[in-house]
Amino acid sequence: MGILEKIHSSADVKALSLEEIDELCAEIRAFLIDNISRTGGHLASNLGVVELTVALHNVFDSEKDRIVFDVGHQCYVHKLLTGRAGGFSTLRQKDGLAGFPKPSESNSDAFIAGHASNSVSAALGMARARTLSGEDRSVIAVIGDGAMTGGLAYEGLNNAGQSGEALIVVLNDNGMAIGTNVGGMASSLAFQRTRPAYYRLKKTYRKVMYRIPGGKYVFTFTQKLKNSLKNAILHCSMFEEMGFRYMGPVDGHDVRKLSYMLKTAQEYREPVLLHVVTRKGRGYEDAEKHPEKYHGVGCFDPSRGVSDEKQASFSEVFGQAICEEAAKDSRICAVTAAMEDGTGLSPFRKSFPERFFDEGIAEGHCVTMAAGMAKQGMIPVFSVYSTFLQRAYDMLIHDVAILGLHVVLAVDRAGLVGGDGETHNGVFDVGFLRQVPGMTVYCPSNYAELRSMLRRAIEGKGPAAVRYPKGAEGEYRDEGKTLLRSGGDVTIVSYGIMINEALKTADILEKKGISAEVVKLDAIAPLDLTQVRASAEKTGLAAVMEDCCEQGSVGETIKAELSCPVMLFNTGRGFTPQATVREQRELCGIDAASAAERIIEERQT
Ligand SMILES: Cc1ncc(C[n+]2csc(CCOP(=O)(O)OP(=O)(O)O)c2C)c(N)n1
């Protein structure tokens, strides 16, 4: 029996000898590679935090103390140590183990995570609640250097540092977000990492001076001089200026040192920032060399590694299409919030490096920065996942829409996204983008439409969004049509990738003797209902199929506008849990079979 099998809680980790802890770390790495290569998931980040997580459990008690993981994709080791090893074969699957911390799954998961940079704020709230209720527990935020590029992190740090609360922020610095980390913070952290050499030098200097006669006084004098020069020579860490006691940098792969530092940080009972240096992908050679390739992986053969081949996808086609547009118009710029690869922008960066802007995990800033560019005559295209665009809602209204600026949003991963689950489904953009005054929202249903609609968005005026899903196009490949099928019994309205479900629904209905008319919307803002109205007047029943939440859906608007019965098919009013996209559609009843069944029932009543 291995050591890992005996570990179910922080207490079990604490009971291990130092030798056993080393063995445990090796077992965890082997477990992660073996399991994630079978199920897919976040590999490199977890390989990088094995020792850090073991040390956290060695010092704290995750049941009592609150360990808040930022983004949460690095929580697999924590799940392994808290009795969930058995669930790993179901990772990210329907009813299976979540790929992110989930308080409903375990009391050891202190908070929800998925979107970056919220950990310090959440941890500060928990620390304040602890103090107010007179409880005795440590609160720790574990945040990566990538997540530290997000503005929310600074809002949290700015207050936490001054709060006087006993709160530990563990900065897991691996120099990487998904790709190489960007911005001034990344450079500053790289500088901080050189501190150990400085401290070693200082120690040696002291030793030498104390050995020579009068050297002690020379040392004291030069120390004073040095302290006054210190800030000029060695930047005083921004964290110290915010009110944190800064500790580190410490080797993040040394459990002993980490445990010692964490214990000391705990004893300070004040805001402490512990700077931990780790290597993303540690222990799996290819992942260490190419951490970006191993950030999120599908199934792969560990002896061969992850293949470089890319599956055709909307993101990839967007990447090609924007390069074609940029070649024709030098005003076109591409903006990303640390998602170059995921959004398909790597070819753009290679072809037009001076017009490519990776701004870090800073969606709000990206939108406002794009607004500034647009104000001065450029055509910025901000490519962003639907779920992360939620961060920039106010910027869309205040900085873009009021001035009617021509900012183009390429909204990737719109709709249901599968294994990432609740935190990542792109089901709110339909509601919030349609609310933004002056916004045009295009919904390409296939690659050809993505190309032509991106062109229309770029050539148009004012704010525009092009919304497209995760993955590949479906069977529907035509372009430029809005009436896809004629029928007399029911009008099915849909848009985007969901048009494939709508057409399948019509097929099923036809077999049952019901003829459906299928109307496709190219744009959902502004909403032109001329064809929908004409069709519904003929059929007397409309069904709107879409992959967004009910509030703010197109179906709601159509229902308010038409006088005939309108059936709504959407993801509902709650959150859709992790599963495959197909299963998620079934759960929501927006797949063809479920839709056809409900339409048949409706016609019978
Ligand atoms: C608001 C938001 N934008 C984008 C992402 C996508 N994303 C997931 S992980 C990640 C990089 C995180 O880097 P870091 O915090 O350093 O963690 P590491 O994986 O390097 O350990 C990004 C950009 C996100 N989760 N949240």
XYZ file of C-alpha atoms and ligand atoms in Angstrom:
631
model
C 0.000 0.000 0.000
C 1.431 3.397 -0.980
C 1.531 6.396 1.306
C -0.996 8.364 -0.721
C -3.662 5.747 -0.107
C -3.356 6.370 3.636
C -3.849 10.121 3.362
C -7.357 11.483 3.809
C -6.813 14.747 5.648
C -4.286 17.335 6.817
C -3.877 15.321 10.037
C -2.654 12.327 8.009
C -0.036 14.514 6.288
C 1.156 15.853 9.639
C 1.657 12.303 10.907
C 4.219 11.524 8.186
C 7.982 11.546 8.660
C 10.065 13.789 6.400
C 11.157 10.761 4.353
C 7.562 9.679 3.951
C 6.653 13.199 2.827
C 9.231 12.978 0.030
C 7.783 9.646 -0.996
C 4.272 11.084 -0.868
C 5.256 13.886 -3.260
C 6.677 11.372 -5.733
C 3.506 9.268 -5.510
C 1.310 12.328 -6.061
C 3.211 13.259 -9.238
C 2.900 9.732 -10.616
C -0.804 9.719 -9.731
C -1.421 13.069 -11.432
C 0.330 12.094 -14.664
C -1.372 8.721 -14.796
C -4.868 10.015 -14.027
C -4.900 13.311 -15.918
C -3.516 11.612 -19.030
C -6.644 9.408 -18.937
C -9.294 12.015 -18.135
C -7.767 15.280 -19.305
C -7.526 18.268 -16.976
C -5.048 20.785 -15.646
C -1.679 19.091 -15.411
C 1.260 21.534 -15.389
C -0.076 23.813 -12.634
C -0.738 20.841 -10.356
C 2.670 19.276 -10.927
C 4.112 22.629 -9.882
C 2.330 22.817 -6.526
C 2.839 19.305 -5.156
C 5.310 20.303 -2.409
C 3.525 23.585 -1.710
C 0.193 21.835 -1.157
C 1.736 19.121 0.991
C 3.428 21.833 3.087
C 0.119 23.706 3.451
C -1.499 20.562 4.816
C 1.559 19.859 6.938
C 1.096 23.200 8.707
C -2.613 23.965 8.471
C -5.808 21.969 8.803
C -7.969 22.389 5.734
C -11.123 21.457 7.655
C -10.642 24.208 10.205
C -8.381 26.710 8.493
C -9.432 28.305 5.225
C -7.171 27.705 2.220
C -8.488 29.750 -0.698
C -7.068 28.707 -4.062
C -7.048 31.347 -6.787
C -8.398 30.217 -10.203
C -8.562 26.811 -8.559
C -7.107 24.772 -11.428
C -4.166 23.865 -9.144
C -6.365 22.244 -6.462
C -5.956 18.612 -7.583
C -3.179 17.886 -5.061
C -5.347 19.396 -2.333
C -8.221 17.133 -3.422
C -5.914 14.118 -3.330
C -4.892 14.917 0.233
C -8.456 15.406 1.423
C -9.947 12.026 0.668
C -10.897 12.462 -2.965
C -8.293 10.316 -4.748
C -11.002 7.795 -5.605
C -12.910 10.402 -7.603
C -10.154 11.179 -10.058
C -11.378 8.722 -12.705
C -14.493 10.933 -12.931
C -12.643 14.259 -12.984
C -14.570 17.004 -14.817
C -17.251 14.507 -15.864
C -20.985 14.499 -15.243
C -21.620 13.931 -11.505
C -17.865 13.474 -11.082
C -15.088 15.226 -9.235
C -14.912 18.922 -10.060
C -11.775 20.340 -11.625
C -12.008 23.372 -9.343
C -12.538 23.812 -5.601
C -16.169 23.324 -4.701
C -17.418 23.805 -1.143
C -20.380 21.528 -1.891
C -17.901 18.733 -2.627
C -15.847 19.084 0.563
C -15.566 21.309 3.592
C -11.847 21.423 2.804
C -12.674 23.542 -0.260
C -12.966 26.923 1.374
C -14.338 28.869 -1.584
C -15.429 28.676 -5.207
C -12.808 29.355 -7.869
C -12.515 29.413 -11.638
C -12.136 33.070 -12.485
C -8.756 34.514 -11.542
C -7.683 37.012 -8.907
C -10.516 36.747 -6.340
C -8.652 34.786 -3.649
C -7.218 37.680 -1.629
C -10.591 39.432 -1.375
C -12.395 36.233 -0.407
C -9.686 35.356 2.128
C -9.803 38.850 3.625
C -13.565 38.499 4.039
C -13.050 35.179 5.788
C -10.332 36.621 8.022
C -12.622 39.479 9.036
C -15.484 37.064 9.725
C -13.091 34.962 11.818
C -12.040 37.955 13.889
C -15.565 39.262 14.338
C -16.835 35.909 15.531
C -13.819 35.312 17.778
C -12.781 32.099 16.037
C -9.300 30.697 15.907
C -8.353 29.726 12.383
C -5.739 30.638 9.843
C -6.753 32.054 6.490
C -4.519 31.548 3.484
C -4.906 32.720 -0.112
C -2.861 30.789 -2.683
C -2.455 32.919 -5.791
C -0.296 32.513 -8.905
C 1.822 35.232 -10.477
C -0.531 35.054 -13.481
C -3.598 35.720 -11.354
C -1.643 38.526 -9.708
C -1.890 40.476 -12.996
C -5.634 40.925 -12.436
C -6.858 44.180 -10.933
C -9.091 42.441 -8.407
C -5.993 40.975 -6.754
C -4.648 44.497 -6.098
C -7.937 45.679 -4.670
C -7.711 42.768 -2.253
C -4.030 43.269 -1.416
C -4.461 47.001 -0.978
C -7.013 46.417 1.754
C -5.656 43.198 3.229
C -2.233 44.767 3.835
C -3.764 47.541 5.899
C -6.375 45.386 7.613
C -4.146 44.125 10.422
C -5.840 40.745 9.925
C -3.843 37.556 10.363
C -3.863 36.547 6.714
C -1.272 34.738 4.625
C -1.050 35.315 0.899
C 1.043 32.600 -0.709
C 2.280 33.870 -4.046
C 3.009 30.862 -6.236
C 5.463 32.366 -8.681
C 6.334 30.188 -11.660
C 6.808 32.997 -14.149
C 3.884 31.665 -16.149
C 0.227 32.380 -16.635
C -1.011 29.922 -19.295
C 1.759 31.289 -21.488
C 4.659 33.429 -20.277
C 3.430 35.938 -17.717
C 3.395 39.566 -18.831
C 3.672 43.076 -17.445
C 5.561 45.010 -14.802
C 4.513 42.637 -12.027
C 6.177 39.743 -13.837
C 9.429 41.738 -14.115
C 9.220 42.806 -10.473
C 8.767 39.218 -9.315
C 11.679 38.095 -11.456
C 13.720 40.748 -9.656
C 12.546 39.565 -6.226
C 13.640 36.058 -7.072
C 17.258 37.301 -7.072
C 16.979 38.224 -3.388
C 18.432 34.984 -1.931
C 21.790 35.809 -3.554
C 21.647 39.226 -1.872
C 20.917 37.713 1.536
C 23.734 35.170 1.186
C 26.141 37.991 0.376
C 24.971 39.959 3.414
C 25.519 36.956 5.725
C 29.042 36.362 4.455
C 29.894 40.075 4.804
C 28.729 40.045 8.425
C 30.773 36.936 9.240
C 33.935 38.389 7.739
C 33.544 41.806 9.394
C 32.911 40.308 12.843
C 36.164 38.391 12.604
C 38.384 41.440 12.049
C 39.148 43.945 14.862
C 36.732 46.901 14.774
C 34.890 45.176 11.964
C 31.719 45.026 14.088
C 31.501 48.858 14.096
C 32.246 49.094 10.407
C 29.490 46.539 9.809
C 26.956 48.483 11.919
C 27.821 51.753 10.159
C 27.614 50.246 6.674
C 24.349 48.532 7.614
C 22.798 51.905 8.482
C 24.129 53.387 5.288
C 22.891 50.389 3.385
C 19.416 50.605 4.878
C 19.045 54.144 3.675
C 20.288 53.104 0.259
C 18.390 49.828 0.303
C 15.292 51.080 -1.367
C 17.305 52.552 -4.182
C 19.378 49.422 -4.722
C 16.852 46.766 -3.873
C 13.349 47.913 -4.673
C 11.285 47.737 -1.535
C 8.692 45.167 -2.415
C 5.348 46.575 -3.394
C 3.802 44.146 -0.934
C 5.700 45.673 1.970
C 4.479 49.093 0.930
C 0.933 47.784 0.978
C 1.392 46.686 4.582
C 2.369 43.036 4.205
C 5.300 41.411 5.899
C 7.127 40.020 2.877
C 8.763 36.604 3.258
C 10.810 34.807 0.656
C 11.410 34.014 -2.018
C 11.508 30.385 -0.937
C 12.094 27.245 -2.991
C 8.590 25.956 -3.622
C 9.777 22.388 -4.056
C 11.294 22.053 -0.595
C 8.593 20.886 1.842
C 10.801 21.445 4.884
C 11.607 25.064 4.061
C 8.042 25.734 2.986
C 6.629 24.262 6.193
C 9.003 26.358 8.262
C 8.087 29.545 6.420
C 4.356 28.835 6.607
C 4.571 28.103 10.318
C 6.478 31.366 10.860
C 3.956 33.275 8.750
C 1.156 31.786 10.844
C 2.857 32.896 14.059
C 3.160 36.513 12.907
C -0.615 36.956 13.122
C -0.603 39.837 10.654
C -0.846 40.182 6.869
C 2.053 38.180 5.417
C 2.977 37.609 1.801
C 5.034 34.487 1.271
C 6.746 34.463 -2.099
C 7.176 30.880 -3.277
C 9.095 30.030 -6.430
C 7.927 26.923 -8.258
C 8.368 25.340 -11.637
C 5.219 24.754 -13.652
C 5.078 21.148 -14.893
C 7.727 20.028 -12.359
C 8.631 16.353 -12.606
C 7.366 15.674 -16.129
C 10.043 16.728 -18.558
C 7.916 17.773 -21.503
C 5.591 19.771 -19.215
C 8.560 21.578 -17.672
C 9.788 22.467 -21.162
C 6.379 23.412 -22.555
C 4.184 24.340 -19.584
C 1.706 26.161 -21.832
C 1.023 22.918 -23.731
C 0.307 21.100 -20.470
C -1.801 23.773 -18.785
C -5.068 22.135 -19.803
C -4.772 18.812 -21.583
C -7.046 16.232 -23.170
C -6.260 12.518 -22.883
C -2.703 11.653 -23.937
C -0.117 8.917 -23.794
C 2.385 9.884 -21.052
C 5.206 8.070 -22.841
C 4.698 10.261 -25.931
C 3.448 13.495 -24.402
C 0.744 15.855 -25.657
C 0.630 16.124 -29.444
C 1.148 19.504 -31.114
C -1.703 18.895 -33.518
C -4.612 21.284 -33.122
C -8.191 20.218 -33.772
C -10.142 22.490 -36.095
C -12.185 24.889 -34.005
C -13.969 28.232 -34.088
C -10.985 29.697 -32.196
C -8.544 28.505 -34.823
C -10.682 29.859 -37.670
C -11.017 33.174 -35.841
C -7.199 33.271 -35.573
C -6.836 32.803 -39.325
C -9.629 35.222 -40.173
C -8.279 38.070 -38.060
C -4.841 37.641 -39.672
C -6.459 37.975 -43.102
C -8.288 41.128 -42.033
C -5.181 42.605 -40.389
C -3.174 42.066 -43.570
C -5.651 44.325 -45.378
C -6.026 47.015 -42.727
C -3.147 48.225 -40.575
C -5.529 49.714 -37.997
C -6.604 46.279 -36.795
C -5.059 45.251 -33.474
C -5.603 42.100 -31.444
C -6.021 42.221 -27.678
C -6.047 39.288 -25.282
C -6.254 38.856 -21.520
C -3.608 36.128 -21.110
C -5.402 33.806 -23.516
C -3.295 34.011 -26.658
C -3.342 30.329 -27.397
C -6.875 29.537 -26.244
C -8.377 32.282 -28.383
C -6.371 31.289 -31.476
C -4.282 34.463 -31.555
C -0.818 32.875 -31.767
C -0.615 33.238 -35.592
C -1.576 36.910 -35.211
C 1.177 37.516 -32.649
C 3.697 35.896 -34.983
C 2.561 37.853 -38.062
C 1.807 41.228 -36.450
C 3.753 41.391 -33.173
C 3.528 45.191 -32.982
C -0.271 45.032 -33.194
C -0.675 42.221 -30.667
C -1.368 43.101 -27.033
C -1.428 40.539 -24.227
C -2.525 42.536 -21.207
C -2.469 39.800 -18.562
C -5.587 38.520 -16.785
C -7.206 41.921 -16.992
C -10.430 41.793 -18.994
C -11.773 45.110 -17.709
C -8.525 46.836 -18.559
C -8.499 45.191 -22.016
C -11.914 46.632 -22.842
C -11.013 50.127 -21.670
C -7.598 49.954 -23.337
C -9.348 48.903 -26.554
C -11.726 51.852 -26.124
C -8.732 54.178 -25.931
C -7.301 52.678 -29.092
C -10.630 52.988 -30.879
C -10.984 56.604 -29.787
C -7.716 57.322 -31.559
C -8.726 55.579 -34.782
C -7.443 52.025 -34.402
C -9.715 48.984 -34.739
C -9.090 46.816 -31.662
C -10.443 43.274 -31.628
C -10.535 41.915 -28.091
C -10.725 38.151 -28.154
C -12.064 36.835 -24.880
C -13.968 33.886 -23.477
C -17.596 34.736 -22.819
C -17.330 33.841 -19.133
C -14.320 36.129 -18.541
C -15.944 39.020 -20.397
C -18.327 39.184 -17.426
C -15.465 40.941 -15.641
C -15.704 43.852 -18.075
C -19.415 44.629 -18.047
C -19.075 48.147 -16.678
C -16.235 48.999 -19.052
C -18.412 47.982 -21.986
C -21.134 50.351 -20.891
C -19.105 53.238 -19.519
C -15.960 53.287 -21.642
C -17.168 51.853 -24.939
C -20.898 52.313 -25.389
C -21.455 55.873 -24.190
C -18.999 57.148 -26.783
C -20.227 54.557 -29.310
C -16.642 53.420 -29.899
C -15.808 50.892 -32.544
C -14.448 48.104 -30.358
C -14.889 44.580 -31.686
C -15.319 41.710 -29.247
C -14.551 38.196 -30.401
C -16.523 36.277 -27.794
C -15.128 32.738 -27.701
C -16.506 29.785 -25.651
C -19.982 31.289 -25.855
C -22.603 28.811 -24.665
C -22.062 25.637 -22.677
C -18.432 24.579 -22.320
C -18.459 21.097 -20.770
C -15.970 19.924 -18.127
C -15.116 23.329 -16.660
C -18.718 23.569 -15.486
C -20.548 26.334 -13.641
C -17.691 28.800 -13.424
C -16.899 28.732 -17.134
C -20.176 28.326 -19.029
C -20.620 31.249 -21.405
C -24.326 31.645 -20.862
C -24.652 35.213 -19.642
C -23.230 37.201 -22.557
C -26.450 37.005 -24.577
C -28.243 38.841 -21.790
C -25.595 41.394 -20.934
C -24.313 42.171 -24.426
C -27.821 42.755 -25.760
C -28.336 45.291 -22.981
C -25.396 47.444 -24.037
C -26.766 50.400 -26.035
C -25.559 50.453 -29.643
C -23.993 46.985 -29.501
C -24.355 44.693 -32.516
C -24.094 41.014 -31.621
C -23.422 38.569 -34.470
C -23.879 34.837 -33.957
C -22.061 32.786 -36.580
C -23.271 29.213 -36.793
C -20.257 27.857 -38.705
C -16.744 28.779 -39.815
C -17.819 30.504 -43.050
C -20.193 32.736 -41.105
C -17.544 33.445 -38.493
C -15.294 34.804 -41.225
C -17.964 36.933 -42.876
C -19.451 38.203 -39.613
C -16.033 39.110 -38.226
C -15.501 41.138 -41.411
C -18.893 42.835 -40.971
C -18.076 43.627 -37.349
C -14.723 45.105 -38.332
C -16.125 47.102 -41.231
C -19.120 48.378 -39.271
C -19.466 51.207 -36.796
C -19.835 51.291 -33.024
C -19.340 48.407 -30.617
C -19.789 44.945 -32.073
C -19.471 41.419 -30.763
C -19.114 38.142 -32.634
C -20.174 35.273 -30.407
C -19.078 31.691 -31.178
C -18.785 28.445 -29.236
C -16.069 26.165 -27.965
C -14.968 23.443 -30.366
C -15.865 22.661 -33.944
C -18.685 23.557 -36.317
C -21.617 21.174 -36.737
C -23.324 19.780 -39.827
C -24.856 23.077 -40.873
C -22.384 24.772 -43.234
C -24.474 27.122 -45.422
C -23.990 30.851 -45.333
C -26.254 33.839 -45.767
C -29.602 32.087 -45.252
C -32.122 32.887 -42.572
C -35.048 30.694 -43.573
C -33.503 27.245 -43.368
C -36.595 25.139 -43.638
C -40.249 25.786 -44.477
C -43.106 24.339 -42.486
C -46.576 25.117 -41.267
C -46.950 23.691 -37.727
C -44.309 25.339 -35.588
C -41.630 28.030 -35.996
C -38.259 27.076 -34.517
C -36.015 30.095 -34.011
C -32.330 29.681 -33.247
C -28.882 31.123 -33.846
C -25.209 30.229 -33.645
C -24.149 26.630 -33.109
C -27.619 25.808 -31.709
C -28.990 25.969 -35.245
C -27.769 22.374 -35.602
C -30.039 21.282 -32.715
C -32.904 23.270 -34.238
C -32.535 21.495 -37.598
C -32.331 18.101 -35.866
C -35.461 18.966 -33.891
C -37.235 19.720 -37.154
C -36.094 16.321 -38.511
C -37.483 14.471 -35.490
C -40.747 16.412 -35.685
C -41.087 15.643 -39.379
C -40.958 11.923 -38.615
C -43.858 12.498 -36.238
C -45.834 14.317 -38.917
C -45.168 17.837 -37.642
C -43.715 20.297 -40.122
C -41.398 22.859 -38.585
C -40.236 26.111 -40.118
C -36.663 26.929 -39.011
C -35.638 30.591 -38.840
C -32.006 31.457 -38.177
C -30.975 34.775 -36.649
C -27.646 36.197 -37.832
C -27.578 38.859 -35.160
C -29.315 38.964 -31.788
C -28.719 42.704 -31.325
C -30.286 44.647 -32.833
C -32.989 42.010 -33.069
C -34.864 41.958 -36.375
C -37.970 39.864 -35.865
C -39.617 40.457 -39.248
C -39.147 36.895 -40.457
C -39.902 35.334 -37.070
C -43.134 37.307 -36.818
C -44.266 36.353 -40.323
C -43.492 32.690 -39.703
C -45.170 32.571 -36.281
C -48.287 34.198 -37.680
C -48.486 31.301 -40.108
C -47.689 28.442 -37.682
C -49.279 29.842 -34.510
C -46.511 28.375 -32.288
C -42.891 29.414 -31.823
C -40.008 27.659 -30.094
C -36.764 29.523 -29.427
C -33.662 27.347 -28.935
C -30.513 28.931 -27.493
C -27.563 28.095 -25.261
C -27.795 30.923 -22.765
C -29.559 31.524 -19.481
C -33.216 32.437 -19.516
C -32.909 35.928 -18.052
C -32.121 38.260 -20.924
C -32.495 35.521 -23.535
C -33.687 36.157 -27.058
C -36.617 33.843 -26.313
C -37.825 36.145 -23.547
C -37.872 39.082 -25.967
C -39.644 37.078 -28.660
C -42.210 35.901 -26.111
C -42.917 39.495 -25.158
C -43.253 40.527 -28.816
C -45.392 37.748 -30.318
C -49.029 37.106 -29.635
C -48.869 33.329 -30.232
C -47.529 30.824 -27.635
C -43.726 30.899 -27.471
C -41.789 27.971 -25.983
C -38.401 28.748 -24.478
C -35.443 26.378 -24.691
C -32.441 27.703 -22.823
C -30.119 26.804 -19.951
C -32.651 28.003 -17.416
C -32.264 30.139 -14.346
C -29.590 28.197 -12.487
C -26.046 27.041 -13.184
C -25.341 24.111 -15.472
C -22.928 21.627 -13.861
C -19.909 20.021 -15.512
C -20.528 17.279 -18.079
C -19.852 16.988 -21.794
C -21.516 19.734 -23.829
C -23.930 17.121 -25.200
C -24.866 16.013 -21.691
C -25.187 19.611 -20.545
C -27.641 20.301 -23.377
C -29.622 17.240 -22.344
C -29.616 18.384 -18.712
C -31.030 21.725 -19.838
C -33.486 20.143 -22.276
C -32.078 22.084 -25.222
C -30.953 19.068 -27.241
C -33.018 18.080 -30.287
C -34.678 15.021 -28.713
C -35.845 16.911 -25.614
C -37.007 19.908 -27.649
C -38.973 17.742 -30.080
C -40.635 15.889 -27.197
C -41.754 19.129 -25.538
C -43.046 20.571 -28.818
C -45.053 17.403 -29.475
C -46.540 17.608 -25.956
C -47.345 21.292 -26.414
C -49.197 20.582 -29.645
C -51.217 17.869 -27.948
C -52.477 20.181 -25.200
C -10.788 36.196 -15.081
C -10.047 35.070 -15.745
N -9.474 35.277 -16.949
C -8.820 34.262 -17.564
C -8.719 33.042 -16.975
C -8.057 31.891 -17.709
N -6.903 31.361 -16.996
C -6.958 30.239 -16.279
S -5.536 29.865 -15.527
C -4.779 31.224 -16.165
C -3.348 31.491 -15.829
C -3.146 31.540 -14.368
O -1.789 31.740 -14.086
P -1.288 31.596 -12.598
O -2.241 32.249 -11.682
O 0.115 32.053 -12.563
O -1.382 30.048 -12.317
P -0.435 28.853 -12.850
O -1.289 28.069 -13.788
O 0.754 29.438 -13.505
O -0.100 28.071 -11.650
C -5.653 31.945 -16.972
C -5.307 33.154 -17.721
C -9.351 32.879 -15.723
N -9.340 31.705 -15.084
N -9.988 33.899 -15.143
